Short mmCIF file of C-alpha atoms in Angstrom, two decimals:
data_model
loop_
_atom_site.label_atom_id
_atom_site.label_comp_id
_atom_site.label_asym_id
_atom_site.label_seq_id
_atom_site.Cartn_x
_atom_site.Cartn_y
_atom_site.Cartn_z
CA UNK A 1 -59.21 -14.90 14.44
CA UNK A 2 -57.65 -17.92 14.84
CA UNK A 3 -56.13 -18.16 11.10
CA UNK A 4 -54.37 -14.46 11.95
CA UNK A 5 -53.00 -15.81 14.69
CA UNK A 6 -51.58 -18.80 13.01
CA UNK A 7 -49.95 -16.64 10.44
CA UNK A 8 -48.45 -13.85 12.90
CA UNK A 9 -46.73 -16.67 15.42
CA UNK A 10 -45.28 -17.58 11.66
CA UNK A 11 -44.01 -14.88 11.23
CA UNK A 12 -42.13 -14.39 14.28
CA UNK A 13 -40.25 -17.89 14.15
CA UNK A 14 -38.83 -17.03 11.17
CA UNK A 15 -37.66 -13.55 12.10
CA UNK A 16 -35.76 -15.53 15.02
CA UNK A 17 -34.32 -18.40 12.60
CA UNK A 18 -32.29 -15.37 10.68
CA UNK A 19 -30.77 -14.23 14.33
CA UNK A 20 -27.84 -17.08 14.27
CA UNK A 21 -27.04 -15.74 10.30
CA UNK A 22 -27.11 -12.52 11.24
CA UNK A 23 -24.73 -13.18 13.69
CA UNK A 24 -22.29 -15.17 11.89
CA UNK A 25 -22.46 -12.86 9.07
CA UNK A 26 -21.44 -9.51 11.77
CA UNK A 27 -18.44 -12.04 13.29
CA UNK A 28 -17.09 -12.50 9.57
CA UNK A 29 -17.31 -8.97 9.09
CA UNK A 30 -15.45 -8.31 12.16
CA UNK A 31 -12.83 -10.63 11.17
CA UNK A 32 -12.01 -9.58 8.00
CA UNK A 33 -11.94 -5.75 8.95
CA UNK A 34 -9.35 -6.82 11.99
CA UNK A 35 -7.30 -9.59 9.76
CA UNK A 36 -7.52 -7.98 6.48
CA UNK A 37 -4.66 -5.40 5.75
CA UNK A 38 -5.88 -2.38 2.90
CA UNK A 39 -3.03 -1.19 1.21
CA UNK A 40 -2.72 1.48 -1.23
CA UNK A 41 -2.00 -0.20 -4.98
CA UNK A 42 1.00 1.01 -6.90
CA UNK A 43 0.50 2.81 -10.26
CA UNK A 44 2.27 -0.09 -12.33
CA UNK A 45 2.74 -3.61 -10.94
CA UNK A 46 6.52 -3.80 -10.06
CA UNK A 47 8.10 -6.79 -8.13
CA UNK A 48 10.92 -5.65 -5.87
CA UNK A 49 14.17 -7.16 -5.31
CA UNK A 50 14.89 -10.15 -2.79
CA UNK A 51 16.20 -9.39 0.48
CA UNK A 52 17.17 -11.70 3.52
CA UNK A 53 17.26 -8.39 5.86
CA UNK A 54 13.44 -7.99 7.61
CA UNK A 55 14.09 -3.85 8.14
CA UNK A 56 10.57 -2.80 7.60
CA UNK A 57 10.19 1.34 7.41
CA UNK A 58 7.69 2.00 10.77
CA UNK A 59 5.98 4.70 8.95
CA UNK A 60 5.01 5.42 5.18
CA UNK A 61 7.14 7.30 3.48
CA UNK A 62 6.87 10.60 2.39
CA UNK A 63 7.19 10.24 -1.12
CA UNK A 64 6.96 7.04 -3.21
CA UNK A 65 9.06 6.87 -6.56
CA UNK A 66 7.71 3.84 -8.45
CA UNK A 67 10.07 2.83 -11.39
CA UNK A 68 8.24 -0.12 -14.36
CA UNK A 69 9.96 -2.26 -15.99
CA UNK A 70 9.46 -0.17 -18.97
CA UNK A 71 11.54 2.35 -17.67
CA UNK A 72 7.83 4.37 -16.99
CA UNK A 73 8.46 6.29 -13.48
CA UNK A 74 5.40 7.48 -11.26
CA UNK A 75 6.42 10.06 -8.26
CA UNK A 76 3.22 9.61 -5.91
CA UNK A 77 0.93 8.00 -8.30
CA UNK A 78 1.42 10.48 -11.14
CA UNK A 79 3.47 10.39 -14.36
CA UNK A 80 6.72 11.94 -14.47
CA UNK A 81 9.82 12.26 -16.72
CA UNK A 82 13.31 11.76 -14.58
CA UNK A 83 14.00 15.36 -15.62
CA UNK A 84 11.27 16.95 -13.36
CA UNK A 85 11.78 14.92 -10.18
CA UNK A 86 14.32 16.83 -8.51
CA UNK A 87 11.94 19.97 -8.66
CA UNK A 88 8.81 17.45 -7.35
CA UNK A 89 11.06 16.57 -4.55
CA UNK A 90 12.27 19.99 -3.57
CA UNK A 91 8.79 21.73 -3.66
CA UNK A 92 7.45 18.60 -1.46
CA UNK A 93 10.37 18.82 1.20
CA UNK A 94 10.36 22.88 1.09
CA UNK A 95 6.64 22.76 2.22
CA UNK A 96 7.03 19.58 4.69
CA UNK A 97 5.63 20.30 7.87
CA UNK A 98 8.57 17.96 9.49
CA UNK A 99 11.52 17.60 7.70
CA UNK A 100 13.16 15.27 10.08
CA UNK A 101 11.08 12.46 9.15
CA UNK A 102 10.67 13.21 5.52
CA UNK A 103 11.65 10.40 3.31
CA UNK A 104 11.52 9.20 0.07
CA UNK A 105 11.26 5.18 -0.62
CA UNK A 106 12.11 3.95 -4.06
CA UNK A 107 10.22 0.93 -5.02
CA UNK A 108 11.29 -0.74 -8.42
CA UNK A 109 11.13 -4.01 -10.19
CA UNK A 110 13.27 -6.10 -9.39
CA UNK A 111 14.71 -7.23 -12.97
CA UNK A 112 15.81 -3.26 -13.67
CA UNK A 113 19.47 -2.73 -13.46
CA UNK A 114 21.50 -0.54 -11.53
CA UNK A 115 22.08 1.76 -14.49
CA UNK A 116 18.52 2.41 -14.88
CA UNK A 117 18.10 2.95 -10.99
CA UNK A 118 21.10 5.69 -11.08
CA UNK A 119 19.23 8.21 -12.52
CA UNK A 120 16.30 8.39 -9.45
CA UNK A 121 19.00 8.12 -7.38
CA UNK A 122 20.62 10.90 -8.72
CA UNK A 123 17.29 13.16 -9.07
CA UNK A 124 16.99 12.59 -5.64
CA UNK A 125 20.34 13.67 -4.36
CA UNK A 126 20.50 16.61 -6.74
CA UNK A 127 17.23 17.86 -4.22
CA UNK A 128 19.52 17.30 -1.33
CA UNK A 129 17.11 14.76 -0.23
CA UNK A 130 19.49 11.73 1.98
CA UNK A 131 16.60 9.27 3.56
CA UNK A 132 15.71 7.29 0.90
CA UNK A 133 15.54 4.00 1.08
CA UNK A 134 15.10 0.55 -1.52
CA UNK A 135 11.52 -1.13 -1.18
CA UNK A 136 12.16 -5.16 -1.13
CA UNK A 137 10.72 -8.04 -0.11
CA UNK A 138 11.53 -10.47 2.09
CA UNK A 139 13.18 -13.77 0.47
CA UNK A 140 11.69 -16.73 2.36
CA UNK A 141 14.24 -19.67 3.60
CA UNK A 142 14.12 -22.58 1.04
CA UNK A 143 13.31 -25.38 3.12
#
């Protein structure tokens, strides 16, 4: 009996030497779900303009218009040509269950030119749409 014995007291100490990991392991867990921020990815990598104001949009918008450098443009993660946003947008703001708070945010690269943003811009006033607002990122101080 005494070699069973031996073997079960085994056992046990090493059950309680994987307590500590177990706990350090939970704590890391804990602190990544708390610090870590999920965001949803865009359809295309774009990398908006500079901009020294810090006006950050409280909620998410209601629609995102993503415009590539390619001149490729994605209305809420799906493919579109310029010619059938306006219709996109009106359908989506006819059957918005606020329309006070309904906005569209237009996130593009930041090397596209004006010219090429007119269009969206256009699309979206043509669906009588007038929140919409410029994604950018903040331009740190240069130290």
């Amino acid at each position: 009996m005494k070699i069973g014995e031996k073997y079960a007291t085994r056992n046990a100490a090493n059950d309680d030497n994987m307590v500590p990991l177990i706990n350090v392991v939970f704590l890391m867990l804990v602190f990544f779900m708390v610090a870590g921020q999920i965001q949803k990815a865009d359809p295309i990598a774009v990398m908006p303009p500079h901009s020294i104001n810090d006006n950050r949009a409280v909620t998410d918008p209601s629609i995102e218009i993503v415009l590539g450098t390619d001149g490729s443009l994605y209305v809420d993660d799906a493919l579109f040509s310029i010619d059938d946003v306006q219709a996109y947008l009106e359908q989506q703001f006819a059957s918005a269950p606020d329309k006070e708070a309904f906005w569209v945010q237009i996130k593009a690269d930041g090397s596209i030119s004006l010219e090429k943003l007119r269009p969206v811009f256009n699309q979206v006033r043509l669906a009588g749409l007038t929140k919409v607002s410029l994604a950018t990122q903040l331009e740190r101080g240069k130290e």
